[in-house]
Structure formats: structure tokens, C-alpha cells
Coordinates of C-alpha atoms in Angstrom, one line a residue:
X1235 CA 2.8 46.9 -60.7
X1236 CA 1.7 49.8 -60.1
X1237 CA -1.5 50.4 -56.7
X1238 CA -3.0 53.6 -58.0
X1239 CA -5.4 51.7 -60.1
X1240 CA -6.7 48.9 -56.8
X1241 CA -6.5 52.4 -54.8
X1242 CA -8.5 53.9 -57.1
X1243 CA -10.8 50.5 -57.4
X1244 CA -11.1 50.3 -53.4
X1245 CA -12.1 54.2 -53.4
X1246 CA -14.9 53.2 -55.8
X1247 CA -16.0 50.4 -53.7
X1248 CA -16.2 52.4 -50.9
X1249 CA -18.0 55.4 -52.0
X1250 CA -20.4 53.0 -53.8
X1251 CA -21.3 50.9 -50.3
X1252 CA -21.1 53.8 -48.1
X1253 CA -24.1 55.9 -50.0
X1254 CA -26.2 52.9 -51.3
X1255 CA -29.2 51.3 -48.4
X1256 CA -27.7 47.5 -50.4
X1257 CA -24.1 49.0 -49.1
X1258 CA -25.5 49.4 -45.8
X1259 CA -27.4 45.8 -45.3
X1260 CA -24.5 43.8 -46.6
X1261 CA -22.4 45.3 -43.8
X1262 CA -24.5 43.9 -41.3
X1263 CA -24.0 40.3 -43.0
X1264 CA -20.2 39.5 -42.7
X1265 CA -20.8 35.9 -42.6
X1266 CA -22.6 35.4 -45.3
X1267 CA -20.5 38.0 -47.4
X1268 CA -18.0 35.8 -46.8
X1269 CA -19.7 32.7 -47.8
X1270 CA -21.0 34.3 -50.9
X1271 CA -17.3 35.2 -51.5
X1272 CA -16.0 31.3 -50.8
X1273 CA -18.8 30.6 -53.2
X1274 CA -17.6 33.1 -56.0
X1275 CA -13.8 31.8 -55.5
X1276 CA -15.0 28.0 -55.8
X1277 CA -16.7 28.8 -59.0
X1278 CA -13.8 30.6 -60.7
X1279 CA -11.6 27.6 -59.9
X1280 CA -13.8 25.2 -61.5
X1281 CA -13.8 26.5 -64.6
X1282 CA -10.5 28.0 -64.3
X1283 CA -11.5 31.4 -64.9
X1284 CA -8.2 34.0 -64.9
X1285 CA -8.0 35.4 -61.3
X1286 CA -6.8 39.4 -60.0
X1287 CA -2.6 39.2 -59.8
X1288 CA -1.9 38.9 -56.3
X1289 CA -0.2 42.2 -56.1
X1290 CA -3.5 44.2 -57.2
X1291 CA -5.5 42.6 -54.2
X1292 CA -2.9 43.2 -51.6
X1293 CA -2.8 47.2 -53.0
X1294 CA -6.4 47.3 -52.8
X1295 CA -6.6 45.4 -48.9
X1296 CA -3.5 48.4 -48.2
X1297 CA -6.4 51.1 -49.6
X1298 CA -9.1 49.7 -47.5
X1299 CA -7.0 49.0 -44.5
X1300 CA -5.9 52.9 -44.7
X1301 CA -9.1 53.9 -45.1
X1302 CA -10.0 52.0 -41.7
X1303 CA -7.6 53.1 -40.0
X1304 CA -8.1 56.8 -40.6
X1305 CA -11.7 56.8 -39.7
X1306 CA -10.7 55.0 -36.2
X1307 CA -7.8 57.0 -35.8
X1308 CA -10.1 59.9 -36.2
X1309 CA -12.7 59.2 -33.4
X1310 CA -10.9 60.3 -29.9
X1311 CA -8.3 63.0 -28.8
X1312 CA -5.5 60.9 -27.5
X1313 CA -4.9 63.1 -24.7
X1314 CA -8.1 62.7 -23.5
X1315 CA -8.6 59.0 -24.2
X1316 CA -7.9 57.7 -20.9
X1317 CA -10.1 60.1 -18.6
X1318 CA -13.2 60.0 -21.2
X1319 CA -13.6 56.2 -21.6
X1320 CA -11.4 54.4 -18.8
X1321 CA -12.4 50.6 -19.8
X1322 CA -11.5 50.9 -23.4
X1323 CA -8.7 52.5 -22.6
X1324 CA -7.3 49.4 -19.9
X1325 CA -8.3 47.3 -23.2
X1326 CA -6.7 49.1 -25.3
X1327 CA -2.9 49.7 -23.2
X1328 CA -3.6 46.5 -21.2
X1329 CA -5.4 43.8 -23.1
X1330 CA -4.6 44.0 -26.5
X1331 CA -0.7 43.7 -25.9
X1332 CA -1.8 40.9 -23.4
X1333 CA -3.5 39.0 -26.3
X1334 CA -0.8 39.7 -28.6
X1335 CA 1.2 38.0 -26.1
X1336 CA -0.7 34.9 -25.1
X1337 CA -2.2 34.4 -29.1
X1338 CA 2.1 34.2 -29.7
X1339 CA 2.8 31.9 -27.4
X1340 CA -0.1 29.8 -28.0
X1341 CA 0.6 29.5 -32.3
X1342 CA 4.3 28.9 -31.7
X1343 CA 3.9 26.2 -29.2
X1344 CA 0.5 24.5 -31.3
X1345 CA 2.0 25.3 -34.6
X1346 CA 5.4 23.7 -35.2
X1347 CA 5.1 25.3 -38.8
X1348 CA 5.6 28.8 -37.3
X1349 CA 8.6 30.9 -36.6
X1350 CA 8.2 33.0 -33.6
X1351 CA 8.7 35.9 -35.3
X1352 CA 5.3 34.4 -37.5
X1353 CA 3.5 33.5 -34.8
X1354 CA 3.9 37.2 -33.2
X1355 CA 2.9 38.4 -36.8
X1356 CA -0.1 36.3 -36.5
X1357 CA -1.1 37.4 -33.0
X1358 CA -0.5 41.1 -34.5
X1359 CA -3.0 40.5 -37.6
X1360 CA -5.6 39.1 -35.0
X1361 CA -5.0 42.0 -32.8
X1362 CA -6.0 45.0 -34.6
X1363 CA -9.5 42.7 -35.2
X1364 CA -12.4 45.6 -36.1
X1365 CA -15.6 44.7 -34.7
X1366 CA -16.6 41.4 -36.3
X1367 CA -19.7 42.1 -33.9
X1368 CA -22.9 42.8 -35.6
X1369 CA -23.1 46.8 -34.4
X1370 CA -26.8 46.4 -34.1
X1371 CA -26.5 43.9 -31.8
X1372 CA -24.2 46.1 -29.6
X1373 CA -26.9 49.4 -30.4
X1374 CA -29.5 47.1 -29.1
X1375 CA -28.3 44.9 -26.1
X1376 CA -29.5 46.4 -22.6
X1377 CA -26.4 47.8 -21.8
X1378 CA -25.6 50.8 -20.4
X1379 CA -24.3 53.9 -22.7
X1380 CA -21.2 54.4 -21.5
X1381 CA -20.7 50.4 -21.8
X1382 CA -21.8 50.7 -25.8
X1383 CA -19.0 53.7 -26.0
X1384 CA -16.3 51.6 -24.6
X1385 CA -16.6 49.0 -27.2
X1386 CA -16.5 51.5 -29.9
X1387 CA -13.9 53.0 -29.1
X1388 CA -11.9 50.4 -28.0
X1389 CA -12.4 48.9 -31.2
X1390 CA -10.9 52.4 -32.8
X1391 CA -8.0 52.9 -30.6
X1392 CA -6.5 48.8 -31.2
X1393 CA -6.8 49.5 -35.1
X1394 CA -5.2 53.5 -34.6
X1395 CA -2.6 52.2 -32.1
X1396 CA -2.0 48.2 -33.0
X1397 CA -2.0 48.9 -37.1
X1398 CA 2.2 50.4 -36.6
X1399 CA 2.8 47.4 -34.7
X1400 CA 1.2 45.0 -36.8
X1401 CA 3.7 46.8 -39.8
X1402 CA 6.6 46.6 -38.2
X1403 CA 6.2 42.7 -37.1
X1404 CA 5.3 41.6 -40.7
X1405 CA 9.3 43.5 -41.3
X1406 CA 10.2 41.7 -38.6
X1407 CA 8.6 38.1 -40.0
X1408 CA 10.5 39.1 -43.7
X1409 CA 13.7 37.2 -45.3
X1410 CA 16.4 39.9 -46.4
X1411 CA 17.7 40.2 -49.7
X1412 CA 20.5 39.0 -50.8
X1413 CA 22.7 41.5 -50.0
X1414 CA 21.1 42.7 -47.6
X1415 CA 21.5 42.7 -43.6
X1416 CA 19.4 40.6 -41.2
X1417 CA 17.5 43.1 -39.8
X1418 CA 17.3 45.4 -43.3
X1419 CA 13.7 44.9 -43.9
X1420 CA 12.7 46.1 -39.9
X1421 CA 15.0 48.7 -40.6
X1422 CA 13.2 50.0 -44.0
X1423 CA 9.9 49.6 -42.5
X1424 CA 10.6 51.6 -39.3
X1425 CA 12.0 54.2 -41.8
X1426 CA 9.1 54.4 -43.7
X1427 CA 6.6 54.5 -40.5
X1428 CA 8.8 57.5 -39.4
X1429 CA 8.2 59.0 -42.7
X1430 CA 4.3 58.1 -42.9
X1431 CA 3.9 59.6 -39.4
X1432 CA 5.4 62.6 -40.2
X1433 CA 3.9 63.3 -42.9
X1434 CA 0.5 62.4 -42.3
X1435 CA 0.9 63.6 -38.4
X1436 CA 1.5 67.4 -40.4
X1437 CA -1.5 66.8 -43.0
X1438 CA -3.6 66.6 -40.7
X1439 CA -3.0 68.7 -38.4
X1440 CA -2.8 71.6 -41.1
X1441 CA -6.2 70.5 -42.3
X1442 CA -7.9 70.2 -38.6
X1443 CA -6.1 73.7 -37.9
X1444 CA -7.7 75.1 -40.9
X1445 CA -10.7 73.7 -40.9
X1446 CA -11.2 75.2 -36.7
X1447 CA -10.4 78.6 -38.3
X1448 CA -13.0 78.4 -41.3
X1449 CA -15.7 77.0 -38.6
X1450 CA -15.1 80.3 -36.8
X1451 CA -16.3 82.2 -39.3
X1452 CA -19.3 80.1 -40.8
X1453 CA -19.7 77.2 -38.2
X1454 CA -22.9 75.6 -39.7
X1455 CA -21.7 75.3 -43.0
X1456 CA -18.3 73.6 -41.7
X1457 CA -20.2 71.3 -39.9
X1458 CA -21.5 69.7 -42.7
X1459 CA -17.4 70.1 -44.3
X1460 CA -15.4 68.5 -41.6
X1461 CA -16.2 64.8 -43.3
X1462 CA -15.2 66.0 -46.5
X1463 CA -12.2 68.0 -44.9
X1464 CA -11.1 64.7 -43.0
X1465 CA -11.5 62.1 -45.7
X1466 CA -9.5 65.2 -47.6
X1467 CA -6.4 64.9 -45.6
X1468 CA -6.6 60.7 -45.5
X1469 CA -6.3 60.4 -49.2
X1470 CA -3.8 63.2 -49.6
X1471 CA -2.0 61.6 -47.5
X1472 CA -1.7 58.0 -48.8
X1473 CA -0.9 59.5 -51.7
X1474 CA 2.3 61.6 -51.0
X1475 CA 3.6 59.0 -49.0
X1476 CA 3.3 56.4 -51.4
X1477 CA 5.1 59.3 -54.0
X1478 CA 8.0 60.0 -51.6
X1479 CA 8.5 56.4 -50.1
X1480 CA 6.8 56.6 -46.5
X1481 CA 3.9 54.1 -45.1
X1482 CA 1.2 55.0 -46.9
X1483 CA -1.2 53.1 -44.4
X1484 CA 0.5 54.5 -41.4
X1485 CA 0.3 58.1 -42.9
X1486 CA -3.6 57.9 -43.5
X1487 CA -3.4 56.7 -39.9
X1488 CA -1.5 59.4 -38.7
X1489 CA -3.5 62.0 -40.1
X1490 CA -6.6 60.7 -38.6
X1491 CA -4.8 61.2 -35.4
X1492 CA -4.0 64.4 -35.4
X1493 CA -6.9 65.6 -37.0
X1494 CA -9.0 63.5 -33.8
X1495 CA -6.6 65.2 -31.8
X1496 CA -6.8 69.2 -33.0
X1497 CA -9.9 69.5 -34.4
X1498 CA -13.1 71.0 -33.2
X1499 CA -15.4 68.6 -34.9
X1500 CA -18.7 67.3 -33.0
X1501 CA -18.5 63.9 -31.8
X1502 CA -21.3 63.1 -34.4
X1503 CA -19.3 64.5 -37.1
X1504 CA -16.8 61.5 -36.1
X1505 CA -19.2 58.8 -35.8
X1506 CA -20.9 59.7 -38.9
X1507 CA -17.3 59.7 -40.9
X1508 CA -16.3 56.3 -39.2
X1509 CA -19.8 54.4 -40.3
X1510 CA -19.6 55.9 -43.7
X1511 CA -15.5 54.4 -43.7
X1512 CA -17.0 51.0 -42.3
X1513 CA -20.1 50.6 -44.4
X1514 CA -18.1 50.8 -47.9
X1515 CA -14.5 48.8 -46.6
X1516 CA -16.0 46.1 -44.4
X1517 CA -18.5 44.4 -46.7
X1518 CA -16.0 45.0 -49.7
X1519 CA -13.2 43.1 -47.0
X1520 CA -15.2 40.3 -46.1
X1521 CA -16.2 39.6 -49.9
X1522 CA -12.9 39.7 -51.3
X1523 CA -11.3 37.7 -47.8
X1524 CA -13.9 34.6 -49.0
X1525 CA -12.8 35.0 -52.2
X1526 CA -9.1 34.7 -51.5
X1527 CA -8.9 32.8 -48.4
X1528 CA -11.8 29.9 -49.1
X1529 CA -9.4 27.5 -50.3
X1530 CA -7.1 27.4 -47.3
X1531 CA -9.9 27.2 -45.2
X1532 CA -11.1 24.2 -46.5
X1533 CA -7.6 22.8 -46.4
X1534 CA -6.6 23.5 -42.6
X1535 CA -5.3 20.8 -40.2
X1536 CA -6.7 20.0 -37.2
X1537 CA -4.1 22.0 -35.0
X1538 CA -4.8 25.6 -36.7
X1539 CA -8.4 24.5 -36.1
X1540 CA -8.4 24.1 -32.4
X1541 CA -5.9 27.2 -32.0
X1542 CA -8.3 29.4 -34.8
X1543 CA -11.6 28.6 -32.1
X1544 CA -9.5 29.1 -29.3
X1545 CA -7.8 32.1 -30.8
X1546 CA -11.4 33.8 -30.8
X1547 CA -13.0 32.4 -27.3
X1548 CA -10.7 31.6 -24.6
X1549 CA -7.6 33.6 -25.8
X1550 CA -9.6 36.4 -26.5
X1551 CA -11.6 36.5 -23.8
X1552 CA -10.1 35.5 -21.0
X1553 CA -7.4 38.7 -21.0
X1554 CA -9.6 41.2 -21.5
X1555 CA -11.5 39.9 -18.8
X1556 CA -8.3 39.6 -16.4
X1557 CA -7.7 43.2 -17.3
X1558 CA -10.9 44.7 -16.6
X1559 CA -10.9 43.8 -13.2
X1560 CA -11.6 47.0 -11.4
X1561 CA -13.9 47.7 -8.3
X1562 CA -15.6 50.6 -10.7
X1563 CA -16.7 48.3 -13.5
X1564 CA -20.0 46.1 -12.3
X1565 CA -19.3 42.5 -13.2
X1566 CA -21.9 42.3 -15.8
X1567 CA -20.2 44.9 -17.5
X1568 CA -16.9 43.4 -17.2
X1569 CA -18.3 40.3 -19.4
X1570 CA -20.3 42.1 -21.7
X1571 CA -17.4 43.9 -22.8
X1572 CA -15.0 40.9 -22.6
X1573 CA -17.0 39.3 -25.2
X1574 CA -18.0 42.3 -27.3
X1575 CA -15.0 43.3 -29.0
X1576 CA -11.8 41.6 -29.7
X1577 CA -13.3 39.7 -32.4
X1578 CA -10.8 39.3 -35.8
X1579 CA -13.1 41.2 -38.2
X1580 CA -12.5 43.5 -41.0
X1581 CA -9.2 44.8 -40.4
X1582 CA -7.5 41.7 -39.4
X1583 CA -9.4 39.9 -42.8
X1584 CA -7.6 42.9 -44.6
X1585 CA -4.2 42.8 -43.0
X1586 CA -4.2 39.0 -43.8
X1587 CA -4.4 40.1 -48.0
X1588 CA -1.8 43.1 -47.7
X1589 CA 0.5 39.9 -46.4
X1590 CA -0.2 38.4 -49.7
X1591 CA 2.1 41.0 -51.9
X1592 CA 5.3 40.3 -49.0
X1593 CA 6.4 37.4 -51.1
X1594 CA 9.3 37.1 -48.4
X1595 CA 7.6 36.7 -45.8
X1596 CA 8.4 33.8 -43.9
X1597 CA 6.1 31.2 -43.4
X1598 CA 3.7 33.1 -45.5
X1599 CA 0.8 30.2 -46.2
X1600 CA 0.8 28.8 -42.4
X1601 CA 0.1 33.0 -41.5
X1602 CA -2.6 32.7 -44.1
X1603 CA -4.1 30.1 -43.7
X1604 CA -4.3 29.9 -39.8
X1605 CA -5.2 33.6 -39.7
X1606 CA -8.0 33.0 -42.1
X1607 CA -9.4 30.3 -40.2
X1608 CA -9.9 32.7 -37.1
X1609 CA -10.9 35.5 -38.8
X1610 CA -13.4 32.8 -40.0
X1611 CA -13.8 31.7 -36.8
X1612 CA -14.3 34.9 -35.3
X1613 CA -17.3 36.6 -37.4
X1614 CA -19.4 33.1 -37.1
X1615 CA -18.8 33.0 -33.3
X1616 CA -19.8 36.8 -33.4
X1617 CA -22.2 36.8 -35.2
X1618 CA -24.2 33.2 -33.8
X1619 CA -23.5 35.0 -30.4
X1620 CA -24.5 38.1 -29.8
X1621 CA -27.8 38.0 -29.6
X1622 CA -27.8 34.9 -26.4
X1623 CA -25.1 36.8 -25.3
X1624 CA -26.7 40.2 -25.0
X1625 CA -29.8 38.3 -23.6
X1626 CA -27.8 36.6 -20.9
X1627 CA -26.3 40.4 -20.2
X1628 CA -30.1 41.1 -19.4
X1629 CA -30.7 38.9 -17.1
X1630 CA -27.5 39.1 -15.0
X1631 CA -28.1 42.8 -15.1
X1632 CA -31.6 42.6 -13.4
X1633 CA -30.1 39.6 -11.2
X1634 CA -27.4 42.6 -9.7
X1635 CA -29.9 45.3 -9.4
X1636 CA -32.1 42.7 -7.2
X1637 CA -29.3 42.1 -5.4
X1638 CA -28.0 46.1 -4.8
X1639 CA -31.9 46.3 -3.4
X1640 CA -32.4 44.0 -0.9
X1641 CA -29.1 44.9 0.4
X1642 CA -29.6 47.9 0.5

């Protein structure tokens, strides 16, 4: 079946949430997106209304997921990443491969129903998360600025840098074909990252070069363009890669990158483009992830329960943590951004539907269904938290500052 017309559906979606103030309120309400989803999906089984063929929802979650992944991709120069936001990026290069790695471990030893090449799948689709937090309650909390930075962009880099590994993992979790070698599937997918990377890598670059030389000449009037110039070279290049057999998701990727990376856009150009991406593909993610994933839910065991909740609070948690320990970071800050970030949001909820049109994966419903009981897991926890959470970051905060002044 052909995915231009669920590209073309997602695109819609998108541009309709993103400009709309309903578009904008829903995205502050995953939760109940999700339950208004589980709620649709419920109905249409009981009177056995015709459902969307599995391979239209898994092209649409690839659209969204691209889409995503661009804006994110798009928000820091990776040459600079490390000396402009130093605790995002020890969570990003530390803690998120250190989560993939416990998250592993933990669903192949709990879940005797998962391969360990699944269970590393799993820990990849819960990896690449994107911020289940409710962003107002991040905005708001009494942290400092620089704090607030670090879990955007941490957030970012895990989806720009985690989304290739997350790809070649689900190759990795795939039966061959008949005729076909054992590791054939790795071997395609790496060739079409190569190919998506290229070819995105040089769209955007052309268009960020190209873009620098028309602000030169008429600077105010590009700075209202570099959005449309960006979003320009994300599409273009999903498209040619899906026409000439590369990753279509890791092109879009890739041309965020290095249009982040060359261009001379203002930071607020960036943010602007990433919350338009987020307030059109998250709501429309968590919607159609209650739609798809309610049933499994509500036929878990109680082992992929207890690893879901852990899989979102201790396991999540506790590395980040571990890695931000560093003299420079006050401990208040350590926790606040322990907690706030991590979370399996929209792009893990939209990872888990791309798996549904891999019809060889392995272990394909135990991945499902355990991955969409903590993405579950992980907006309620986010969202019931945030607010005691931040509150609790108050306090300790004034608790250290009466501390720095009588000793000093």
C-alpha cells in the first residue's frame, strides 16, 4: 500500500493542530487524549465498525515521527552542543545509552516472552521518549533558566541522536526472509540510513546555505522564511528518500541536522518551528496511540505491569541521576532534571505504531503491548507529577540557598 496518502493525512493533521488555539490546548492534555482515544477504539469494537489497515497507521506514525524528529534535530549546532548546554549533553551521551542498557536487561530478565534482541528494541522505543512532561509545568516550575534549557534540549538531542538507533534495532529484532541471510534485514536498514543520511545531510545543508545567503541580502524578511525554508527541506526530503529507497525518517532527521548545524537562524526561529512540529504531531500521537494500543493495555500481565512503572520511575530515574553527578550542578538541579525528562511520550507512542507495519518482527505483540503500557505509564506519572514535583524543587531550592548563607 502505498504511504503518500497517511503522509499526506499526517501533514494535514499537523498543519491543522499547529495553527488552531483547540490544537494548542489538546497538546497540553496527553492523558486524556489518550483516554479519549481508548474510548474511541472501545466503541468501534463494539459495534464492529471497519478499522484503518494497519499499514496506513504505521505510514502515518513514520510521517509524524519524521516530522518530530526534524524539528528536534533542528534546535542545536552539534558542534556546539556540548560547551552550550553541558547537563543535557551528559544526558544525552551518558544517560540515555545507560537507560537503554539497564531498561534491556531489566525486560529480558522480567519478560521471559522477550528475545534480547526485543528487549533492546523495547529499551530503544522507550529511549527516544519526547517530553511526556506537561511543558507548562517545566515553563513554570522555579527553576533556574539554564535548568529549563537543559531539559529541552536534552529532550531534542535523544530523539535527533537515539531515532538511528532505535531503526537499526527494530532490523536487528526482524526474521529474514526466506532466502534471505541472518543478518539481511540489519544489513538493508543500515543501507538505507546511509542513504537517508546522505541525502537528507545534503538537503539541508543546501537549503541552510541558501537560506544564510538570501538573509544577507534582506535579513528581516528571511527571518520570518527560515520556518518555511526548514519545514521545506524536511518534506523534500522524506519524500526523495522514500522515491529512491533511503530512510525516509532518518533523512528528515538528517536534514534537520545540518540545517541546526549551518544555518544562521535565531534561536527563536528554532523554538518557534519545534512547538509548531509538537503542537500538530503530539496530540495527533497520543489520540491515535489510545486508539491502537487500548486493547493491549487492558490485557497486560502483571509482569509488564511492574516493569512498564518501573520502566518510567526507578529505571528512568535513577541513571540520569547517577550521571549527573558533577560538583558544577547543585543537587536540587540534579533531581529536577532527573525527573523532568526521560519520560516515554510522543515519540516513543509513535515509534511503537511504525512497529506495527514490521510484520516480522519478532516478538511483535509482547514489544507492543509492554511498550504501550509504559508509554501509558509514563504520561500519567508525568503528568500527576509535575506539579508536587516542581513544588518540592521550591522548597529544596530555598532550603540550599539558607544553607549557602549561613555558611557563608
Amino acid at each position: 500500500m502505498s504511504l503518500w496518502g497517511p503522509a499526506a493525512f499526517a501533514a494535514v493533521c499537523i498543519l491543522s493542530l499547529s495553527t488552531t488555539a483547540a490544537g494548542r490546548r489538546a497538546a497540553s492534555a496527553p492523558a486524556l487524549l489518550m483516554l479519549a482515544g481508548a474510548a474511541l477504539s472501545l466503541f468501534y469494537r463494539a459495534v464492529e465498525l471497519p478499522f484503518a489497515p494497519m499499514e496506513a497507521m504505521a505510514g502515518a506514525a513514520e510521517a509524524g515521527l519524521a516530522a518530530l524528529a526534524f524539528a528536534s534535530a533542528a534546535q542545536f549546532r552539534v558542534s556546539r552542543f556540548a560547551g552550550r548546554c553541558p547537563a543535557a549533553f551528559r544526558l544525552t551521551i551518558g544517560g540515555a545509552p545507560l537507560f537503554l542498557l539497564v531498561c534491556s536487561l531489566a525486560a529480558f530478565v522480567l519478560l521471559p516472552q522477550l528475545t534480547l534482541a526485543s528487549a533492546l528494541l523495547l529499551g530503544a522505543a522507550l529511549m527516544i521518549n519526547g517530553a511526556a512532561f506537561d511543558r507548562r509545568a517545566v515553563i513554570n516550575a522555579p527553576a533556574p533558566a539554564e535548568i529549563k534549557a537543559a531539559v529541552r534540549l536534552e529532550s531534542a538531542a535523544i530523539i535527533a541522536f537515539g531515532a538511528p538507533v532505535a531503526v537499526l534495532l527494530a532490523a536487528l529484532a526482524t526474521s529474514p526472509g526466506a532466502h534471505e541471510p541472518a543478518a539481511g534485514p540489519l544489513l538493508q536498514a543500515s543501507l538505507g540510513v546511509l542513504k537517508g543520511f546522505a541525502l537528507g545531510g545534503a538537503i539541508g545543508l543546501g537549503v541552510a546555505r541558501f537560506g544564510n545567503a538570501l538573509r544577507r541580502r534582506t535579513r528581516t524578511a528571511m527571518q520570518r522564511a527560515d520556518g518555511k525554508f526548514a519545514i521545506a527541506a524536511g518534506v523534500v526530503s522524506f519524500a526523495v528518500a522514500k522515491l529512491v529507497g533511503g530512510d525516509a525518517l532518518i533523512a528528515a532527521l538528517s536534514a534537520g541536522l545540518l540545517w541546526g548545524e549551518e544555518t544562521g537562524a535565531l534561536t527563536s526561529s528554532r523554538l518557534r518551528l519545534r512547538r509548531a512540529v509538537e503542537q500538530g504531531v503530539a496530540p495527533a500521537a497520543y489520540f491515535a496511540f489510545g486508539c491502537l494500543f487500548a486493547p493491549r493495555i487492558l490485557q497486560a500481565d502483571l509482569l509488564s505491569i511492574v516493569f512498564a512503572v518501573a520502566a518510567v520511575t526507578v529505571m528512568r530515574a535513577g541513571p540520569r541521576l547517577a550521571i549527573l553527578q558533577t560538583p558544577s550542578l547543585p543537587r536540587e538541579s540534579q533531581a529536577f532534571l532527573a525527573w523532568f525528562g526521560g519520560a516515554p511520550g510522543a515519540a516513543s507512542a509513535l515509534f511503537l505504531m511504525m512497529l506495527f507495519g514490521n510484520a516480522a518482527l519478532v516478538d511483535q505483540d509482547a514489544i507492543l503491548t509492554v511498550g504501550a503500557l509504559a508509554v501509558a505509564a509514563g504520561v500519567i506519572a508525568a503528568r500527576l507529577t509535575s506539579r508536587p514535583l516542581a513544588n518540592a524543587f521550591l522548597r529544596q531550592r530555598a532550603l540550599a540557598a539558607k544553607r549557602r548563607f549561613y555558611a557563608s
